[in-house]
Amino acid sequence: MTRWLMILGFLLLAVPAMSAEKPNILFVLTDDQGWWDVGMRGNKDLDTPVLDALSEESVDFSRFYAAPVCAPTRAGLMTGRYCFRTGLYNTRFGGDTLGLSEVTIAEQLKKVGYRTGCFGKWHLGKYAPYQPHHRGFDEFLGHYHGHIDKYDYPDQIVHNGKPVEARRYVTDLFTDAAIEFIETNQKQPWFCYLPFNAPHSPWVVGTSHDGQARGDLLINKYLKRGLELREARIYAMIDIIDQNVGRLLKRLDELKLTDNTVVLFMTDNGGVSRHFKAGLRANKGSIYEGGVRVPLFVRWPKHFPAGGRVEAQCSHVDLFPTFCELAGVPLPDDRKIDGMSLLPLLEAGSGQRHHKYVYHTWDRYFPNPNDRWAISDQRWKLACQIRRGETATEKNWQLFDLDADLAEKNNLADKHPEIVRRLRAEFLRWFDDVTDGVEYRPVPIPVGHTAEPLVEIQPSWAKWQGKNVTYVFRGYDWDTIEGWKEAGEHATWKLDVLRGGTYEVAISYGRSARGGGTLRLSVGDQTVECTPPTTPTADVFTRLDVGTLVLSKGPATLKAEVVTAHGTELLRLNRIFLRRVPK
Ligand SMILES: [Ca+2]
């Protein structure tokens, strides 16, 4: 009998506690909400009662770091690897595409029976097969790009690859979809990733007949507190996020899922609001604390101590291994995973040390180890950030004692040259490691994928050449290439033709009555030409069928070129459409 009890006891000990119940994971990520944009950080002018209460039930990370901008953080969240390892290096120009050899957290969790949903902003690839429903998510409702223009009745929403009309304010819409996903899948473990696109610009609250009243009330509430209009709009958007997190948590309670659901709240990079900064320096895009320090709090009742506080510096790349450990799925063993599971810190509800070093860098174009970078060893932070167009020297290096100088005001580099040398050497070692053997270039646009017979070729992926021709950023879907004035001015796109065949070619464009001319579109020796008619103004876009091109399988270059132009400009080119004609 004793022997059997011993064996039983051994068996109980041998089974990891986690395998008995795989917790659901609800991961709420917001966009451009700063470390200071929550009431719990001392922000008295912003109402986030739900987030404040959630943080008290959670383990709160006071030194949690994301990348300075959107897509790099998302690459790290999805893979547990710093973005440069994944080939992702930008937020636009096709450099915001997560390489297909990467393993996403959704793919990992599916291995052990999770249902996976993503509702919101993806920003890791626009085209099939880079879209989330091809990267491990059973369901995706949201948008692919870095931002959209219409937050109320949004027009750029796709559901598992299909465009849909959406009759809601976008934050309410994504929350509805997340709740429906949770209700549908409540009998099995699920991973619900909810990357809200708010409060990213444009700072739009309600504008529709049934949304404007709430928007006006919220904006007025914050204007009355003395905020400027821009700030009031951002706070109103955060207020709506808070209300929606409240709806989610209430539904978890009603479904009796709270005890078996790990809830995380995090933001994807530093904030853009300026009304209250909690003492942090700079904003989104910067390597100072205001650009990279973000809120993270994590709740799992009866497992993680409510009110816990972790002071150790941790990184967004840590969530991938944390989720894997929670779900009981081993990490991929064929690649370097930069993150380390946060589970020991979460279970303890405290901790002073985790990563020996965290690293920050961001350049608009390509990885650059010299001009905008920082490294911290928990106490000491070496930082360099210079204006664009300048070249950094050692004189630009600044050393801060984060324990004593949260605001990064007192440069101590001259006093501690040995710390400066150590941190700079470690940063360069890291940079060389994460960029080793990786080529940074826009991913060629896949054309002819079976899931996407119609491909929209967008301006931001182009290279353009000519005296006048230029790219104009207006929020991805409204971008143009304009200024086509002289014969030979052109733009090119790299394609990867997955299936050869005949493709119908159309363009979306605007053309002033004062402009006009002939545009040639070509792939290799295949060409079509068009003379776009005038549109009501150059900023009103219409669609024009141009003809067909026969494309061969493999890499190709699509070229748009001025044949003749007269007047102000040939056109403003907003899109090229390639649709594969079925055989
Ligand atoms: Ca962002």
Coordinates of C-alpha atoms and ligand atoms in Angstrom, one line a residue:
M1 CA 0.0 0.0 0.0
T2 CA 2.7 2.4 1.0
R3 CA 4.6 1.5 -2.2
W4 CA 1.5 2.4 -4.3
L5 CA 1.1 5.7 -2.5
M6 CA 4.7 6.5 -3.2
I7 CA 4.3 5.7 -6.9
L8 CA 1.1 7.8 -7.0
G9 CA 2.9 10.6 -5.2
F10 CA 5.7 10.3 -7.7
L11 CA 3.3 10.4 -10.6
L12 CA 1.6 13.5 -9.2
L13 CA 4.9 15.3 -8.8
A14 CA 6.1 14.2 -12.2
V15 CA 3.1 15.8 -14.0
P16 CA 3.7 19.5 -14.4
A17 CA 1.0 21.5 -12.7
M18 CA 0.3 23.4 -16.0
S19 CA -0.6 20.3 -18.0
A20 CA -3.8 19.7 -16.1
E21 CA -5.4 22.9 -17.2
K22 CA -4.3 24.9 -20.2
P23 CA -5.4 28.4 -19.5
N24 CA -7.1 30.6 -22.0
I25 CA -5.0 33.6 -23.0
L26 CA -6.6 37.0 -23.6
F27 CA -3.9 39.3 -24.9
V28 CA -5.0 43.0 -25.3
L29 CA -2.5 45.2 -27.1
T30 CA -3.2 48.8 -27.8
D31 CA -1.5 51.0 -30.3
D32 CA 0.6 54.1 -29.4
Q33 CA -0.8 54.3 -25.8
G34 CA 2.0 55.5 -23.6
W35 CA 3.3 54.1 -20.3
W36 CA 1.7 57.2 -18.8
D37 CA -1.7 56.9 -20.6
V38 CA -3.3 55.0 -17.8
G39 CA -4.7 56.3 -14.5
M40 CA -2.7 54.0 -12.4
R41 CA 0.5 55.8 -13.4
G42 CA -0.7 58.9 -11.7
N43 CA -2.5 60.3 -14.7
K44 CA -5.4 62.2 -12.9
D45 CA -6.9 63.6 -16.1
L46 CA -7.5 60.3 -17.9
D47 CA -10.3 57.9 -16.8
T48 CA -9.3 54.3 -17.1
P49 CA -11.1 52.7 -14.2
V50 CA -11.2 49.2 -15.7
L51 CA -7.5 49.1 -16.5
D52 CA -6.7 50.6 -13.1
A53 CA -8.8 47.9 -11.4
L54 CA -7.4 45.2 -13.6
S55 CA -3.8 46.2 -12.8
E56 CA -4.6 45.8 -9.1
E57 CA -5.7 42.3 -9.7
S58 CA -2.6 41.7 -11.8
V59 CA 1.2 41.5 -11.6
D60 CA 2.3 44.9 -12.9
F61 CA 5.6 45.2 -14.8
S62 CA 7.2 48.6 -14.2
R63 CA 10.1 48.1 -16.5
F64 CA 8.6 46.5 -19.5
Y65 CA 10.0 47.3 -23.0
A66 CA 8.6 47.2 -26.5
A67 CA 10.3 48.4 -29.7
P68 CA 10.0 52.1 -30.4
V69 CA 7.4 51.5 -33.2
C70 CA 4.6 49.2 -34.2
A71 CA 5.7 46.4 -36.6
P72 CA 9.0 45.6 -34.8
T73 CA 7.2 45.1 -31.6
R74 CA 4.6 42.9 -33.2
A75 CA 7.3 40.8 -34.9
G76 CA 8.8 40.2 -31.4
L77 CA 5.5 39.4 -29.8
M78 CA 4.6 36.9 -32.5
T79 CA 8.0 35.1 -32.6
G80 CA 9.9 35.7 -29.3
R81 CA 12.7 37.1 -31.5
Y82 CA 14.0 40.6 -32.0
C83 CA 12.6 41.8 -35.3
F84 CA 15.9 42.1 -37.1
R85 CA 16.3 38.3 -36.9
T86 CA 13.0 37.9 -38.7
G87 CA 13.9 40.2 -41.7
L88 CA 11.4 42.8 -40.6
Y89 CA 13.0 46.2 -40.3
N90 CA 10.4 48.9 -41.0
T91 CA 6.8 50.0 -40.6
R92 CA 6.2 50.6 -44.3
F93 CA 7.7 50.1 -47.7
G94 CA 7.2 46.3 -47.6
G95 CA 9.7 46.1 -44.8
D96 CA 6.9 45.5 -42.3
T97 CA 6.5 41.9 -43.4
L98 CA 7.2 38.9 -41.2
G99 CA 9.3 36.3 -43.0
L100 CA 7.5 33.0 -43.8
S101 CA 10.2 30.9 -42.1
E102 CA 9.2 32.4 -38.7
V103 CA 7.0 30.4 -36.3
T104 CA 4.2 32.5 -34.8
I105 CA 2.8 32.1 -31.3
A106 CA -0.5 31.1 -32.9
E107 CA 1.1 28.2 -34.8
Q108 CA 2.8 27.1 -31.5
L109 CA -0.5 27.2 -29.5
K110 CA -2.4 25.4 -32.2
K111 CA 0.0 22.4 -31.7
V112 CA -1.5 21.8 -28.3
G113 CA -5.2 22.3 -29.1
Y114 CA -5.7 26.0 -28.8
R115 CA -8.2 27.9 -30.9
T116 CA -6.6 31.1 -32.1
G117 CA -8.2 34.4 -33.0
C118 CA -6.7 37.8 -33.9
F119 CA -9.0 40.9 -33.9
G120 CA -7.5 44.2 -34.9
K121 CA -4.3 45.5 -36.5
W122 CA -1.9 42.9 -37.9
H123 CA 0.9 45.0 -39.4
L124 CA 3.1 42.0 -40.3
G125 CA 2.2 41.6 -43.9
K126 CA -0.5 42.7 -46.3
Y127 CA -0.5 39.9 -48.9
A128 CA -1.3 36.2 -48.8
P129 CA 0.4 34.2 -47.4
Y130 CA 1.7 36.7 -44.9
Q131 CA -1.8 37.5 -43.5
P132 CA -2.7 36.3 -40.0
H133 CA -5.1 33.6 -41.1
H134 CA -2.2 32.0 -43.0
R135 CA 0.1 32.4 -39.9
G136 CA -1.7 30.2 -37.4
F137 CA -4.8 32.2 -36.6
D138 CA -8.0 30.3 -37.1
E139 CA -9.9 33.6 -37.3
F140 CA -8.8 37.1 -38.2
L141 CA -11.0 40.2 -38.4
G142 CA -9.1 43.4 -38.8
H143 CA -6.7 45.3 -41.1
Y144 CA -3.3 44.4 -42.3
H145 CA -1.6 47.8 -42.4
G146 CA -0.1 50.1 -39.8
H147 CA -3.3 52.2 -39.6
I148 CA -6.6 52.9 -41.3
D149 CA -8.3 56.2 -41.8
K150 CA -11.9 55.5 -40.9
Y151 CA -12.4 54.4 -37.3
D152 CA -16.2 54.6 -37.5
Y153 CA -17.8 52.4 -40.1
P154 CA -14.3 51.4 -41.2
D155 CA -13.9 50.4 -44.8
Q156 CA -10.7 48.5 -44.8
I157 CA -11.7 45.5 -42.7
V158 CA -11.1 42.0 -43.8
H159 CA -12.4 38.7 -42.3
N160 CA -10.2 35.7 -43.1
G161 CA -9.1 37.4 -46.3
K162 CA -12.5 38.7 -47.4
P163 CA -13.3 42.4 -47.4
V164 CA -16.3 43.1 -45.1
E165 CA -18.4 46.2 -44.4
A166 CA -18.3 47.1 -40.8
R167 CA -21.1 49.2 -39.1
R168 CA -19.4 50.0 -35.7
Y169 CA -16.7 52.1 -34.2
V170 CA -13.5 50.1 -34.7
T171 CA -12.7 49.4 -31.0
D172 CA -16.2 48.2 -30.3
L173 CA -16.1 46.1 -33.5
F174 CA -12.9 44.3 -32.6
T175 CA -14.2 43.7 -29.0
D176 CA -17.5 42.3 -30.4
A177 CA -15.5 39.9 -32.6
A178 CA -13.3 38.9 -29.7
I179 CA -16.3 38.2 -27.4
E180 CA -18.0 36.2 -30.1
F181 CA -14.8 34.2 -30.6
I182 CA -14.5 33.5 -26.9
E183 CA -18.2 32.5 -26.6
T184 CA -17.9 30.1 -29.6
N185 CA -14.7 28.4 -28.4
Q186 CA -15.3 28.4 -24.6
K187 CA -15.2 24.6 -24.4
Q188 CA -11.5 24.4 -25.4
P189 CA -8.4 26.4 -24.7
W190 CA -8.2 29.6 -26.7
F191 CA -5.8 32.3 -27.5
C192 CA -7.5 35.6 -28.2
Y193 CA -5.1 38.3 -29.5
L194 CA -6.8 41.7 -29.5
P195 CA -4.5 44.3 -31.1
F196 CA -6.6 47.4 -31.0
N197 CA -5.5 50.0 -33.6
A198 CA -6.5 52.8 -31.1
P199 CA -5.3 55.3 -30.0
H200 CA -3.1 55.5 -33.0
S201 CA -3.6 58.5 -35.4
P202 CA -5.8 59.6 -37.0
W203 CA -7.4 60.5 -33.7
V204 CA -11.0 59.8 -34.7
V205 CA -13.7 59.2 -32.1
G206 CA -17.3 58.8 -33.2
T207 CA -18.4 60.5 -36.4
S208 CA -21.4 58.5 -37.5
H209 CA -25.1 59.2 -36.6
D210 CA -25.0 56.6 -33.8
G211 CA -21.4 57.2 -32.7
Q212 CA -21.0 60.9 -32.6
A213 CA -22.9 61.5 -29.4
R214 CA -20.5 59.4 -27.4
G215 CA -17.5 60.8 -29.2
D216 CA -18.6 64.4 -28.6
L217 CA -19.3 63.7 -24.9
L218 CA -15.9 62.1 -24.4
I219 CA -14.0 64.8 -26.2
N220 CA -15.9 67.5 -24.2
K221 CA -15.2 65.7 -21.0
Y222 CA -11.4 66.0 -21.6
L223 CA -11.6 69.5 -23.1
K224 CA -13.3 70.7 -19.9
R225 CA -10.3 69.3 -18.0
G226 CA -8.1 71.7 -19.9
L227 CA -6.7 69.4 -22.5
E228 CA -5.9 70.5 -26.1
L229 CA -8.2 69.0 -28.7
R230 CA -5.5 66.6 -30.0
E231 CA -5.0 65.3 -26.5
A232 CA -8.7 65.2 -25.7
R233 CA -9.2 63.0 -28.8
I234 CA -6.4 60.6 -27.7
Y235 CA -7.9 60.4 -24.2
A236 CA -11.4 59.8 -25.6
M237 CA -10.0 56.9 -27.6
I238 CA -8.3 55.4 -24.6
D239 CA -11.5 55.9 -22.6
I240 CA -13.3 53.8 -25.2
I241 CA -10.6 51.1 -25.0
D242 CA -11.1 51.0 -21.2
Q243 CA -14.9 50.6 -21.6
N244 CA -14.3 47.8 -24.1
V245 CA -11.8 46.0 -21.8
G246 CA -14.6 46.2 -19.2
R247 CA -17.0 44.5 -21.6
L248 CA -14.5 41.7 -22.2
L249 CA -13.8 41.1 -18.5
K250 CA -17.5 41.2 -17.7
R251 CA -18.2 38.6 -20.4
L252 CA -15.4 36.4 -19.0
D253 CA -17.1 36.6 -15.6
E254 CA -20.5 35.7 -17.0
L255 CA -19.1 32.7 -18.9
K256 CA -17.3 31.7 -15.7
L257 CA -13.9 31.8 -17.6
T258 CA -12.2 34.3 -15.4
D259 CA -10.3 31.8 -13.2
N260 CA -9.0 29.9 -16.2
T261 CA -8.0 32.9 -18.3
V262 CA -4.7 34.7 -18.3
V263 CA -5.5 38.3 -19.2
L264 CA -2.6 40.6 -20.4
F265 CA -2.8 44.3 -21.1
M266 CA 0.1 45.8 -23.0
T267 CA 0.8 48.6 -25.5
D268 CA 3.0 48.3 -28.6
N269 CA 5.4 51.3 -28.2
G270 CA 5.7 54.6 -26.5
G271 CA 2.9 57.0 -26.4
V272 CA 2.2 60.1 -28.6
S273 CA 0.1 62.1 -26.0
R274 CA 1.8 65.0 -24.4
H275 CA -0.6 66.2 -21.7
F276 CA 0.9 64.0 -18.9
K277 CA 4.1 62.1 -19.3
A278 CA 4.8 60.6 -15.8
G279 CA 8.3 62.0 -16.0
L280 CA 9.4 60.0 -19.0
R281 CA 11.4 61.6 -21.8
A282 CA 10.3 61.6 -25.4
N283 CA 7.6 59.6 -27.3
K284 CA 7.0 56.9 -29.8
G285 CA 9.8 56.3 -32.2
S286 CA 12.5 57.3 -29.7
I287 CA 15.0 55.1 -27.8
Y288 CA 14.4 57.2 -24.6
E289 CA 12.1 55.6 -22.0
G290 CA 9.1 57.5 -23.4
G291 CA 9.5 55.7 -26.7
V292 CA 10.0 52.1 -25.4
R293 CA 8.7 51.7 -21.9
V294 CA 5.1 50.4 -22.0
P295 CA 2.5 49.1 -19.5
L296 CA 2.2 45.4 -19.0
F297 CA 0.0 43.8 -16.4
V298 CA -1.0 40.2 -16.3
R299 CA -3.8 38.6 -14.3
W300 CA -4.5 34.9 -13.6
P301 CA -6.5 34.5 -10.4
K302 CA -5.1 32.0 -7.8
H303 CA -1.9 31.7 -9.8
F304 CA -0.4 35.2 -10.0
P305 CA -0.5 37.3 -6.9
A306 CA -2.8 40.3 -7.2
G307 CA -0.9 43.5 -6.7
G308 CA 2.4 42.0 -7.6
R309 CA 5.0 44.3 -9.0
V310 CA 8.0 43.2 -11.1
E311 CA 10.8 45.7 -11.3
A312 CA 13.1 43.6 -13.4
Q313 CA 13.6 44.9 -17.0
C314 CA 11.6 42.6 -19.3
S315 CA 11.0 42.7 -23.0
H316 CA 8.2 42.1 -25.5
V317 CA 10.1 39.1 -26.8
D318 CA 9.4 37.4 -23.5
L319 CA 5.7 36.9 -24.2
F320 CA 6.2 34.1 -26.8
P321 CA 8.1 31.8 -24.4
T322 CA 5.7 32.8 -21.6
F323 CA 2.6 31.7 -23.7
C324 CA 4.4 28.5 -24.7
E325 CA 5.1 27.6 -21.1
L326 CA 1.6 28.4 -20.0
A327 CA 0.3 26.1 -22.8
G328 CA 2.8 23.4 -22.3
V329 CA 4.3 23.6 -25.8
P330 CA 8.1 23.4 -26.2
L331 CA 9.9 26.3 -27.8
P332 CA 11.1 25.8 -31.4
D333 CA 14.6 24.3 -31.1
D334 CA 15.9 25.2 -34.5
R335 CA 16.3 28.9 -34.0
K336 CA 17.4 31.5 -31.4
I337 CA 14.5 32.6 -29.2
D338 CA 15.5 35.9 -27.6
G339 CA 12.8 36.0 -25.0
M340 CA 12.7 34.3 -21.6
S341 CA 9.5 33.1 -20.0
L342 CA 8.0 35.5 -17.5
L343 CA 6.3 32.7 -15.6
P344 CA 8.7 32.6 -12.6
L345 CA 8.2 36.4 -12.1
L346 CA 4.5 36.1 -12.6
E347 CA 4.1 33.3 -10.0
A348 CA 6.4 35.1 -7.5
G349 CA 4.6 38.5 -8.2
S350 CA 8.0 40.2 -7.9
G351 CA 11.5 40.2 -9.2
Q352 CA 14.5 42.4 -9.6
R353 CA 16.4 40.7 -12.4
H354 CA 15.4 39.0 -15.6
H355 CA 17.3 40.2 -18.7
K356 CA 20.9 41.3 -18.1
Y357 CA 20.5 43.7 -21.0
V358 CA 17.6 45.1 -23.1
Y359 CA 18.3 46.8 -26.4
H360 CA 16.5 49.5 -28.3
T361 CA 17.0 50.7 -31.9
W362 CA 15.0 52.1 -34.7
D363 CA 15.8 53.7 -38.0
R364 CA 13.2 54.7 -40.5
Y365 CA 15.0 52.8 -43.3
F366 CA 17.4 50.0 -42.4
P367 CA 19.0 48.6 -39.3
N368 CA 21.7 51.1 -38.1
P369 CA 23.9 50.5 -35.0
N370 CA 25.1 54.1 -34.8
D371 CA 22.5 56.8 -34.9
R372 CA 19.5 55.8 -32.7
W373 CA 20.1 53.1 -30.2
A374 CA 20.2 52.3 -26.5
I375 CA 21.1 49.5 -24.1
S376 CA 20.3 49.1 -20.5
D377 CA 21.7 46.8 -17.8
Q378 CA 18.8 47.5 -15.5
R379 CA 20.5 50.5 -13.8
W380 CA 22.7 52.1 -16.4
K381 CA 21.4 53.0 -19.9
L382 CA 23.6 54.1 -22.7
A383 CA 21.7 56.0 -25.4
C384 CA 22.3 57.8 -28.6
Q385 CA 19.7 59.6 -30.6
I386 CA 20.6 62.3 -33.2
R387 CA 18.6 64.1 -35.8
R388 CA 18.0 62.5 -39.1
G389 CA 20.7 63.4 -41.6
E390 CA 23.4 63.7 -39.0
T391 CA 26.0 61.1 -38.2
A392 CA 26.6 60.2 -34.5
T393 CA 30.0 60.2 -32.8
E394 CA 30.9 59.2 -29.3
K395 CA 30.1 62.8 -28.3
N396 CA 26.4 61.9 -28.8
W397 CA 26.5 59.0 -26.4
Q398 CA 24.7 59.6 -23.2
L399 CA 24.8 57.5 -20.0
F400 CA 21.9 57.7 -17.6
D401 CA 21.4 56.2 -14.1
L402 CA 17.8 55.0 -14.4
D403 CA 17.6 54.3 -10.7
A404 CA 18.2 58.0 -9.9
D405 CA 17.2 59.7 -13.2
L406 CA 14.0 58.3 -14.7
A407 CA 13.8 61.4 -16.9
E408 CA 17.2 60.7 -18.6
K409 CA 18.4 64.3 -18.0
N410 CA 21.8 63.8 -16.4
N411 CA 24.4 62.5 -18.8
L412 CA 27.1 60.7 -16.8
A413 CA 29.1 59.4 -19.8
D414 CA 32.2 61.4 -18.8
K415 CA 32.2 60.1 -15.3
H416 CA 31.9 56.4 -16.1
P417 CA 33.9 55.7 -19.3
E418 CA 34.3 52.0 -18.4
I419 CA 30.5 51.5 -18.2
V420 CA 30.1 53.3 -21.5
R421 CA 32.6 51.0 -23.1
R422 CA 31.0 47.9 -21.7
L423 CA 27.5 48.9 -22.8
R424 CA 28.6 50.0 -26.3
A425 CA 30.5 46.7 -26.8
E426 CA 27.5 44.7 -25.7
F427 CA 25.2 46.6 -27.9
L428 CA 27.4 46.0 -31.0
R429 CA 27.7 42.4 -30.1
W430 CA 23.9 42.1 -30.0
F431 CA 23.4 44.1 -33.2
D432 CA 25.9 41.9 -35.1
D433 CA 24.2 38.8 -33.7
V434 CA 20.6 39.8 -34.6
T435 CA 21.4 41.0 -38.1
D436 CA 23.9 38.3 -38.9
G437 CA 23.2 36.8 -42.4
V438 CA 19.8 38.6 -42.7
E439 CA 19.1 40.6 -45.9
Y440 CA 16.8 43.6 -45.4
R441 CA 14.7 44.5 -48.4
P442 CA 11.0 44.7 -49.2
V443 CA 9.5 41.3 -49.5
P444 CA 8.5 40.7 -53.2
I445 CA 4.8 41.0 -53.5
P446 CA 3.2 37.6 -54.0
V447 CA 1.0 37.5 -57.1
G448 CA -1.3 34.6 -58.0
H449 CA -1.7 33.0 -54.5
T450 CA -4.7 30.7 -54.6
A451 CA -6.3 32.5 -51.6
E452 CA -5.8 35.9 -53.3
P453 CA -6.5 36.0 -57.0
L454 CA -6.8 39.9 -56.9
V455 CA -3.7 41.6 -55.6
E456 CA -3.5 45.3 -54.8
I457 CA -0.1 46.7 -55.6
Q458 CA 0.5 49.7 -53.3
P459 CA 2.7 52.8 -53.6
S460 CA 4.6 52.2 -50.4
W461 CA 6.2 49.1 -51.8
A462 CA 7.6 50.9 -54.9
K463 CA 10.9 52.2 -55.8
W464 CA 10.5 55.4 -57.8
Q465 CA 12.9 57.3 -60.1
G466 CA 12.7 60.6 -61.9
K467 CA 13.0 64.3 -61.4
N468 CA 9.5 64.9 -60.3
V469 CA 7.9 61.6 -59.4
T470 CA 7.5 61.0 -55.6
Y471 CA 5.7 58.9 -53.1
V472 CA 3.2 60.5 -50.8
F473 CA 2.2 58.8 -47.5
R474 CA -1.4 59.3 -46.6
G475 CA -2.0 56.2 -44.4
Y476 CA -1.3 53.2 -46.7
D477 CA -4.5 52.8 -48.6
W478 CA -4.6 56.5 -49.6
D479 CA -1.0 56.7 -50.5
T480 CA -0.1 57.8 -54.0
I481 CA 2.9 58.1 -56.4
E482 CA 2.5 61.5 -58.0
G483 CA 4.4 64.2 -59.9
W484 CA 4.8 62.1 -63.1
K485 CA 5.8 64.8 -65.6
E486 CA 8.5 63.7 -67.9
A487 CA 8.9 60.7 -70.2
G488 CA 10.9 57.9 -68.5
E489 CA 10.0 58.8 -64.9
H490 CA 9.0 55.5 -63.4
A491 CA 8.2 53.4 -60.3
T492 CA 8.9 49.7 -60.0
W493 CA 7.7 46.9 -57.7
K494 CA 9.3 43.5 -57.1
L495 CA 6.9 40.7 -57.6
D496 CA 7.0 37.0 -56.9
V497 CA 4.6 35.4 -59.4
L498 CA 3.4 32.2 -57.7
R499 CA 1.3 31.0 -60.7
G500 CA 2.0 32.0 -64.3
G501 CA -0.9 33.0 -66.5
T502 CA -2.9 35.9 -67.8
Y503 CA -3.5 38.8 -65.4
E504 CA -6.0 41.6 -65.8
V505 CA -4.4 45.0 -65.0
A506 CA -6.3 48.0 -63.6
I507 CA -5.3 51.1 -61.8
S508 CA -6.8 53.4 -59.2
Y509 CA -5.8 57.0 -59.8
G510 CA -6.8 60.6 -59.7
R511 CA -6.2 63.1 -62.5
S512 CA -6.6 66.8 -62.6
A513 CA -8.0 68.4 -65.7
R514 CA -4.7 70.3 -65.9
G515 CA -2.7 67.1 -66.2
G516 CA -2.8 64.0 -68.3
G517 CA -0.8 61.9 -70.7
T518 CA 0.0 58.2 -71.3
L519 CA 1.2 55.7 -68.7
R520 CA 2.8 52.4 -69.6
L521 CA 2.7 49.3 -67.3
S522 CA 5.1 46.5 -68.1
V523 CA 6.5 43.3 -66.8
G524 CA 9.5 42.2 -68.8
D525 CA 8.6 42.5 -72.5
Q526 CA 4.8 42.5 -71.7
T527 CA 3.4 46.0 -71.8
V528 CA 0.0 47.8 -71.7
E529 CA -0.7 51.5 -72.0
C530 CA -3.5 53.8 -70.9
T531 CA -4.5 57.4 -71.2
P532 CA -6.4 58.0 -67.9
P533 CA -9.4 60.3 -68.3
T534 CA -9.7 63.3 -65.9
T535 CA -11.4 62.8 -62.5
P536 CA -13.3 65.5 -60.6
T537 CA -10.0 66.4 -58.8
A538 CA -6.6 64.8 -58.6
D539 CA -7.6 63.5 -55.1
V540 CA -10.7 61.7 -56.3
F541 CA -9.7 58.2 -57.3
T542 CA -11.3 56.1 -59.9
R543 CA -10.6 52.7 -61.4
L544 CA -9.5 52.2 -64.9
D545 CA -9.1 48.8 -66.7
V546 CA -5.9 48.9 -68.6
G547 CA -5.6 45.5 -70.3
T548 CA -3.9 42.2 -69.7
L549 CA -0.3 41.0 -69.1
V550 CA 0.9 37.4 -69.4
L551 CA 3.2 36.7 -66.4
S552 CA 5.5 33.7 -66.0
K553 CA 6.1 32.0 -62.6
G554 CA 9.0 33.4 -60.6
P555 CA 10.5 36.8 -59.7
A556 CA 9.4 39.7 -61.9
T557 CA 9.5 43.5 -61.9
L558 CA 6.4 45.5 -62.5
K559 CA 7.1 49.0 -63.9
A560 CA 4.9 52.0 -64.3
E561 CA 6.4 54.6 -66.6
V562 CA 5.5 58.0 -68.2
V563 CA 5.3 57.7 -72.0
T564 CA 4.0 61.2 -72.4
A565 CA 2.8 63.8 -69.9
H566 CA 1.5 67.3 -70.2
G567 CA 0.3 69.9 -67.7
T568 CA 0.7 69.5 -63.9
E569 CA 1.2 65.8 -63.7
L570 CA 0.1 62.6 -65.6
L571 CA -1.9 61.2 -62.7
R572 CA -1.8 60.4 -59.0
L573 CA -1.4 56.6 -58.9
N574 CA -3.1 55.1 -55.9
R575 CA -3.0 51.3 -56.8
I576 CA -2.3 48.8 -59.5
F577 CA -4.6 45.8 -59.5
L578 CA -3.5 42.4 -60.8
R579 CA -6.2 39.8 -61.1
R580 CA -5.3 36.4 -62.3
V581 CA -7.7 35.2 -65.0
P582 CA -8.9 31.7 -64.3
K583 CA -8.0 29.2 -67.0
Ligands
CA1 CA 2.1 51.6 -32.4

